mmCIF file of C-alpha atoms and ligand atoms in Angstrom:
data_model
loop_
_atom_site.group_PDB
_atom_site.id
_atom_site.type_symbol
_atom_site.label_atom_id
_atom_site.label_comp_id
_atom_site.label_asym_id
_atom_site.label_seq_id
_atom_site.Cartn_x
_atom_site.Cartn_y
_atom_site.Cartn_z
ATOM 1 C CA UNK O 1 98.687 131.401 132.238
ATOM 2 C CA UNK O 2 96.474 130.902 135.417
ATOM 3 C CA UNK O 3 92.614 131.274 134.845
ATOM 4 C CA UNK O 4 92.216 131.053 138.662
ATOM 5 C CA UNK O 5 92.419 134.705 139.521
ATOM 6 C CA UNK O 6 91.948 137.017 142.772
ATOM 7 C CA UNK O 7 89.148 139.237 142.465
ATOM 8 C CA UNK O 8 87.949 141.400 145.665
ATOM 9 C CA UNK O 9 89.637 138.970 147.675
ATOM 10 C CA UNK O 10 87.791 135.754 146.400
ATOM 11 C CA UNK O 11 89.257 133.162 144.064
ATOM 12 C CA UNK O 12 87.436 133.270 140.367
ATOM 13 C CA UNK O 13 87.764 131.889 137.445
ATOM 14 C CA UNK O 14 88.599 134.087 134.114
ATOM 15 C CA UNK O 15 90.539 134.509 131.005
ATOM 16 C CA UNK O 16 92.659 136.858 129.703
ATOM 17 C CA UNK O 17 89.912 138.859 127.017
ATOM 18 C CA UNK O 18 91.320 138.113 123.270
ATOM 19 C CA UNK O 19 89.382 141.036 122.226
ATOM 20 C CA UNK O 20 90.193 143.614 124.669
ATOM 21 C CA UNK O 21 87.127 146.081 126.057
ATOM 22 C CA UNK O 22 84.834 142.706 123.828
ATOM 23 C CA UNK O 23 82.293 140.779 126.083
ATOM 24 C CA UNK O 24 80.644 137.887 124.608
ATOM 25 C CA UNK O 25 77.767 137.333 127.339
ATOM 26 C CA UNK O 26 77.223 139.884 129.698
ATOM 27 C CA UNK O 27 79.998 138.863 131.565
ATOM 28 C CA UNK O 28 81.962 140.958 133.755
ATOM 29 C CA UNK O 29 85.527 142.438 132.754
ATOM 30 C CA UNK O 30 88.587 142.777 135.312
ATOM 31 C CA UNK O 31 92.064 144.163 135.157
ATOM 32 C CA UNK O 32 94.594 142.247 136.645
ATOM 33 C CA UNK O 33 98.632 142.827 136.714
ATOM 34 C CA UNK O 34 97.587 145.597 133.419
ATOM 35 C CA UNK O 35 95.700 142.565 131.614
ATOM 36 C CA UNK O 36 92.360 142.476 131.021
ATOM 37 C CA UNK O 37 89.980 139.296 132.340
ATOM 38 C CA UNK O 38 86.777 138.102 131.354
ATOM 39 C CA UNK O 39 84.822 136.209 134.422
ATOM 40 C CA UNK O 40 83.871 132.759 133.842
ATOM 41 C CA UNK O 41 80.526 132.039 134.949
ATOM 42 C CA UNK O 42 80.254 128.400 136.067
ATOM 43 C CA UNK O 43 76.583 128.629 136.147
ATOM 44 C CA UNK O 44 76.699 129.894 131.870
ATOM 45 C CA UNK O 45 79.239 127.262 131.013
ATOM 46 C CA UNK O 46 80.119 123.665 131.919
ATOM 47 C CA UNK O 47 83.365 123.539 131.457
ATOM 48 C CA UNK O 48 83.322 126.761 134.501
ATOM 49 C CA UNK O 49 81.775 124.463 136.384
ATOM 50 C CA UNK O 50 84.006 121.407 135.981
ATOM 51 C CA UNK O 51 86.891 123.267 136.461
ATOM 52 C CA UNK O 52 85.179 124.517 140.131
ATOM 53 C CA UNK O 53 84.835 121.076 140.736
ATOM 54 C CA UNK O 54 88.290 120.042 139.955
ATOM 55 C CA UNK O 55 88.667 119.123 136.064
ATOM 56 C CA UNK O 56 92.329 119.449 134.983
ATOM 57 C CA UNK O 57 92.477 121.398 131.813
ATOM 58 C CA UNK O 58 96.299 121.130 130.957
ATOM 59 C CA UNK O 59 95.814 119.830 127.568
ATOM 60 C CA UNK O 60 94.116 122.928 126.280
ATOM 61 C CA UNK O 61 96.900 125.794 126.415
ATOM 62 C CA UNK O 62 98.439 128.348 124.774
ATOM 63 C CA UNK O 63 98.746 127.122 121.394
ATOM 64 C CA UNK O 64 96.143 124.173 121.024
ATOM 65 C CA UNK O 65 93.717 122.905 118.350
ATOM 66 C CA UNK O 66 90.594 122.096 119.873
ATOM 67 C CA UNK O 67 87.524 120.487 117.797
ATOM 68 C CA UNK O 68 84.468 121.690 119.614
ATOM 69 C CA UNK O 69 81.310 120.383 118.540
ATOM 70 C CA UNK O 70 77.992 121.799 119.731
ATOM 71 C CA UNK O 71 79.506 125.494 120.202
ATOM 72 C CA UNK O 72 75.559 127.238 120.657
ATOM 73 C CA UNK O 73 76.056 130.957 120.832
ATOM 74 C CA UNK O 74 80.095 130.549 122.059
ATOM 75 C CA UNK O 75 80.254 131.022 125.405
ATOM 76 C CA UNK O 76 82.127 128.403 126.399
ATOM 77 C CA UNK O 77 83.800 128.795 123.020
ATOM 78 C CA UNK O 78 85.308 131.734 123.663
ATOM 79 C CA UNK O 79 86.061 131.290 127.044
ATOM 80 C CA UNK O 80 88.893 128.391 125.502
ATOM 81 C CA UNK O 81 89.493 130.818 122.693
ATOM 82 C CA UNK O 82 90.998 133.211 125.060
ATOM 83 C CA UNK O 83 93.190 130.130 126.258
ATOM 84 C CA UNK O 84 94.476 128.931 123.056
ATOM 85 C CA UNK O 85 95.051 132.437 122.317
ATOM 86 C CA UNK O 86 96.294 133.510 118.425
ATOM 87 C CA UNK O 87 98.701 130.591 117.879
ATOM 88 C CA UNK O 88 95.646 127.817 118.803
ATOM 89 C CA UNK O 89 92.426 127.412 116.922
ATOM 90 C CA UNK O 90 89.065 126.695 117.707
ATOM 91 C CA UNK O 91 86.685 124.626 115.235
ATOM 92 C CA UNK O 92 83.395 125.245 116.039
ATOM 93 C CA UNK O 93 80.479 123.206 115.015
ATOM 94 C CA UNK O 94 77.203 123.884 115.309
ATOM 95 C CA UNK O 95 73.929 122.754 113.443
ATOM 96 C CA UNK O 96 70.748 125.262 114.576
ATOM 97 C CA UNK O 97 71.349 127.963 111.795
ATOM 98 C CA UNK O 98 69.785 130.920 114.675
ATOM 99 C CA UNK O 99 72.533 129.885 117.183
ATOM 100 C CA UNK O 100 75.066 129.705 114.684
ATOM 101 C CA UNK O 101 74.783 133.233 113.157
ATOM 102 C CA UNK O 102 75.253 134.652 117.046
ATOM 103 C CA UNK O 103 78.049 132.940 117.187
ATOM 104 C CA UNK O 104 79.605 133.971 113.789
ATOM 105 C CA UNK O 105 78.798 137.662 114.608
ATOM 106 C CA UNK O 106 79.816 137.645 117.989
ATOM 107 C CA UNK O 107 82.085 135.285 118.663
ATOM 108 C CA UNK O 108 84.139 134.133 115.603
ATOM 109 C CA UNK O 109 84.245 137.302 113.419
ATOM 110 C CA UNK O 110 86.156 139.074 115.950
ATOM 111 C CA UNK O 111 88.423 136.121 116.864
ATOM 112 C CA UNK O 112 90.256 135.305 114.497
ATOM 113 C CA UNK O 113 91.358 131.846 115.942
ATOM 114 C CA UNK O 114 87.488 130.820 115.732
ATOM 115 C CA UNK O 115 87.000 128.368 112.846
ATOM 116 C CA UNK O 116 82.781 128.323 112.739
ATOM 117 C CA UNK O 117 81.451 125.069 110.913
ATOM 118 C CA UNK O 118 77.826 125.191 110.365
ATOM 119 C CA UNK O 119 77.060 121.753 110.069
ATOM 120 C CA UNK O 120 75.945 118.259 111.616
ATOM 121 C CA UNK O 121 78.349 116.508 113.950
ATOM 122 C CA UNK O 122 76.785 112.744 112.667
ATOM 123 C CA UNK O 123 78.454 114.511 109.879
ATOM 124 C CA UNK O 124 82.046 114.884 110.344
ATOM 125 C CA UNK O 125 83.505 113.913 107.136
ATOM 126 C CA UNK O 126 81.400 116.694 105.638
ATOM 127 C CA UNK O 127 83.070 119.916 107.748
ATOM 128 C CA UNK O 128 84.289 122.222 105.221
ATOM 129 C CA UNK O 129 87.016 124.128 106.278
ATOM 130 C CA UNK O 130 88.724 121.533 109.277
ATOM 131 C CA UNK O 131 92.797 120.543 108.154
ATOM 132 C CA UNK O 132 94.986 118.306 109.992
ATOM 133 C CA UNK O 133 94.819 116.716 113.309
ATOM 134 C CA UNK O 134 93.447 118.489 116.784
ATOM 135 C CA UNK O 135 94.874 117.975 120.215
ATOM 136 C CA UNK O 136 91.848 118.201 121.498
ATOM 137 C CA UNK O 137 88.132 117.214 121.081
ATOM 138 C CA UNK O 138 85.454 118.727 123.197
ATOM 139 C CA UNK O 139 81.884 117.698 123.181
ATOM 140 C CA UNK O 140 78.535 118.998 124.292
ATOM 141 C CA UNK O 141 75.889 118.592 121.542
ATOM 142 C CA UNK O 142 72.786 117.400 124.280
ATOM 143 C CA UNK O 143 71.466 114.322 122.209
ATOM 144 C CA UNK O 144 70.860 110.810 122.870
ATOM 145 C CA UNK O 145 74.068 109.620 120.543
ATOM 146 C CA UNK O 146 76.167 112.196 121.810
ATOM 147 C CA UNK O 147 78.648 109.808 123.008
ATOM 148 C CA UNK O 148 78.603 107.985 119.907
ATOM 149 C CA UNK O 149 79.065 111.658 118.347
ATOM 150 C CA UNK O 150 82.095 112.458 119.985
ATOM 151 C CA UNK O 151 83.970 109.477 119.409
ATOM 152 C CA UNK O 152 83.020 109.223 115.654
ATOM 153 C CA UNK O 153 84.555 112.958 114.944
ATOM 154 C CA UNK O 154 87.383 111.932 117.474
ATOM 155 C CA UNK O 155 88.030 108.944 114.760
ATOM 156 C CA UNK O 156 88.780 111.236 112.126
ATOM 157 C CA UNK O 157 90.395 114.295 113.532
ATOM 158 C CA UNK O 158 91.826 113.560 117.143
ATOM 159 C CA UNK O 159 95.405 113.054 117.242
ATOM 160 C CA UNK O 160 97.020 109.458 118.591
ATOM 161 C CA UNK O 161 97.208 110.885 122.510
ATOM 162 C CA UNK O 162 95.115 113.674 122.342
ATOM 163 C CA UNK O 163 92.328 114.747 124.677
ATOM 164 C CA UNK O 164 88.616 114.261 124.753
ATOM 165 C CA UNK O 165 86.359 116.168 126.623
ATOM 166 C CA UNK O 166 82.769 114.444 126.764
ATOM 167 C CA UNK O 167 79.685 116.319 128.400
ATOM 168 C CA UNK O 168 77.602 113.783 129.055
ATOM 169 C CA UNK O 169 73.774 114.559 129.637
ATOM 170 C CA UNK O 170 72.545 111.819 131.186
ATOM 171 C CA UNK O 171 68.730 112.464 130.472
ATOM 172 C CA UNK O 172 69.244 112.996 126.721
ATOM 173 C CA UNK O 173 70.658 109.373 126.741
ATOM 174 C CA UNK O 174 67.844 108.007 129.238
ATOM 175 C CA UNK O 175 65.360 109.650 130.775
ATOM 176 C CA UNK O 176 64.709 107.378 133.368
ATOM 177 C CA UNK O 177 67.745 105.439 134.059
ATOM 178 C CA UNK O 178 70.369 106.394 137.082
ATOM 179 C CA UNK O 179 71.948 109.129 135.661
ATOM 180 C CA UNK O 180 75.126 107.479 137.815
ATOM 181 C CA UNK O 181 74.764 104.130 135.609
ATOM 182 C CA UNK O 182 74.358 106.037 132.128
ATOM 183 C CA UNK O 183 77.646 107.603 132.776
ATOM 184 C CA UNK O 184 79.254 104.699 133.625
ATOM 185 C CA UNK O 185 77.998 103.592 130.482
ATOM 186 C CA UNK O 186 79.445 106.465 128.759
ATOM 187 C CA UNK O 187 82.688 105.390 130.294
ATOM 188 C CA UNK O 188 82.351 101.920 128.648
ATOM 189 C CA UNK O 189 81.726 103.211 125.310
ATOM 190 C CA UNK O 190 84.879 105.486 125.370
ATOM 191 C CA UNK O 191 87.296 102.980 126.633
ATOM 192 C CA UNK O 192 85.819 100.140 124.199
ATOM 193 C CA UNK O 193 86.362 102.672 121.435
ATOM 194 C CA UNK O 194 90.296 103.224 122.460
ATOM 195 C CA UNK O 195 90.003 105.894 125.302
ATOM 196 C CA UNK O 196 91.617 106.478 128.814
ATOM 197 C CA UNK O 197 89.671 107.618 131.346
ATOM 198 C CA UNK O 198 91.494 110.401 133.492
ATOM 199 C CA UNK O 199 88.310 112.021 135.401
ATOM 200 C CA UNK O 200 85.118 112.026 135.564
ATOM 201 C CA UNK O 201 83.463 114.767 137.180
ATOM 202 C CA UNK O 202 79.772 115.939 138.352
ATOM 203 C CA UNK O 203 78.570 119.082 137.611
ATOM 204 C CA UNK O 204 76.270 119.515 140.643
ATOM 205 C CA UNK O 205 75.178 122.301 141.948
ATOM 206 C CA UNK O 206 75.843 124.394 138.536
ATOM 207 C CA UNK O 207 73.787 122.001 136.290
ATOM 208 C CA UNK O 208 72.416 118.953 137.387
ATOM 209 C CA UNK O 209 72.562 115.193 135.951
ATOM 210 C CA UNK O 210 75.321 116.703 133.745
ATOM 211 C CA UNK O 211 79.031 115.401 134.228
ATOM 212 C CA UNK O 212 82.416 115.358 132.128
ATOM 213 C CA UNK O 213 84.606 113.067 131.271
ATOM 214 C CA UNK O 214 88.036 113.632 130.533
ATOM 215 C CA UNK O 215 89.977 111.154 128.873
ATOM 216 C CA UNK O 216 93.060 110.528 126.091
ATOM 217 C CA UNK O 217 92.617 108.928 122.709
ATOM 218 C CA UNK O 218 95.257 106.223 122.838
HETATM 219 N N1 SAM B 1 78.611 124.174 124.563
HETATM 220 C C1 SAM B 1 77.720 125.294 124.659
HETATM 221 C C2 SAM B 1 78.263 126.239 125.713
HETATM 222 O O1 SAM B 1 78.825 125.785 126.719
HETATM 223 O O2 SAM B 1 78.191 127.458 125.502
HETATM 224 C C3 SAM B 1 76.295 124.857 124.915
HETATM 225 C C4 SAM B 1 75.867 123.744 123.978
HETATM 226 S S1 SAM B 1 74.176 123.301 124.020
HETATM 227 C C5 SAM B 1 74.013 122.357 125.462
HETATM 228 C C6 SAM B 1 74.102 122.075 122.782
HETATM 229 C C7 SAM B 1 74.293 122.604 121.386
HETATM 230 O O3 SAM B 1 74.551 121.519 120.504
HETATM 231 C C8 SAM B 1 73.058 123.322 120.830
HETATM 232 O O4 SAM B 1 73.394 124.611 120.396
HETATM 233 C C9 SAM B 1 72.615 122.448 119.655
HETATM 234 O O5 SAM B 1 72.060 123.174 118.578
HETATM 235 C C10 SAM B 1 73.943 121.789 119.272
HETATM 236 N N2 SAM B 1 73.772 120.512 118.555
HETATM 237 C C11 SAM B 1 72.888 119.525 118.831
HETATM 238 N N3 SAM B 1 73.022 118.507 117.959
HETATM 239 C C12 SAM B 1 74.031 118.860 117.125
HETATM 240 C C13 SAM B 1 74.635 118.228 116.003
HETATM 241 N N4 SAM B 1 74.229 117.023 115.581
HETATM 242 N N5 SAM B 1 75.631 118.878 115.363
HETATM 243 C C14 SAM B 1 76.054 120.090 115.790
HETATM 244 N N6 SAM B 1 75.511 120.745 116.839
HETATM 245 C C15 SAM B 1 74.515 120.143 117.503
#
């Protein structure tokens, strides 16, 4: 499946709609080759805009179990929900109750490969409905710890050679510092705690002093 598509003659990113005629966030709806396409907005979601500025996503397919933590009102959520499609699953943890009930009424009650977790991500050993192992582990909960968050749930549920995907904020961790140095920092952490780092990639001009890291749990 290719989520770079041809619209009007200019390349865009979008994902084959799970929930045909549904749209999650105002965003537009195309058909392509007699499928339907939602348009990924790179300036609503991060992982848009890594991809835009060359993230490789080939560990989330058709098929995968992704662990997302800090899922907010889905956006992004369904946007990989359309990937994995109905043999891959989505668990989808957030913690602000207001955010979370948008997200169970329109995100995961209509896709049924949407696992919502209300709960804390310091928390992971207290998810209730989370079995087995995940392929892959994406993170974007905006807090100071959030590195220390993603490896701690990666502990627990990633699979030996699995995939993290770390949004790191760099003015969450430090307000001040270069944002350059606290994702190098970042970088440390992860490959201290058993990580390979594949990429690391700005998200400039979509959202600034934001980048991603991309690496495999070894
Ligand atoms: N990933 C979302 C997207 O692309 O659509 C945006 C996520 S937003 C930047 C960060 C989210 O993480 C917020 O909704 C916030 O409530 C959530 N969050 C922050 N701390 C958390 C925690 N400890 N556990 C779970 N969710 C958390």
């Amino acid at each position: 499946m290719s989520i770079w598509v041809r619209i009007e003659g200019q390349k865009q990113l979008a994902t084959p709609n799970l929930v045909a005629g549904d749209t999650v966030y105002g965003e537009k709806l195309v058909k392509l080759n007699n499928e339907e396409y939602r348009v990924w907005d790179a300036f609503r979601s991060k992982l848009a805009a890594a991809l835009r500025n060359g993230l490789t996503i080939d560990t989330i397919r058709n098929g995968t179990k992704v662990l997302y933590l800090g899922a907010s009102t889905g956006t992004t959520v369904s946007h990989v929900s359309d990937i994995v499609g109905p043999g891959g699953l989505v668990f989808a943890v957030e913690s602000a109750s207001r955010v979370a009930r948008e997200l169970l009424e329109n995100v995961a009650k209509k896709r049924k490969n949407v696992v919502p977790i209300l709960g804390d991500a310091r928390k992971p050993e207290m998810y209730f409905s989370i079995f087995g192992k995940v392929d892959v582990v994406y993170s974007d909960v905006a807090q100071q710890d959030q590195t220390d968050i993603a490896i701690q749930n990666c502990q627990i549920y990633l699979k030996t050679g699995g995939s993290i995907f770390l949004i790191v904020k760099s003015r969450s961790i430090d307000v001040v510092a270069d944002p350059k140095l606290v994702i190098r920092n970042q970088i440390r952490k992860l490959e201290a705690s058993g990580f390979s780092t594949k990429q690391v990639i700005g998200l400039e001009p979509y959202d600034i002093d934001h980048a991603i890291i991309r690496g495999t749990y070894d």
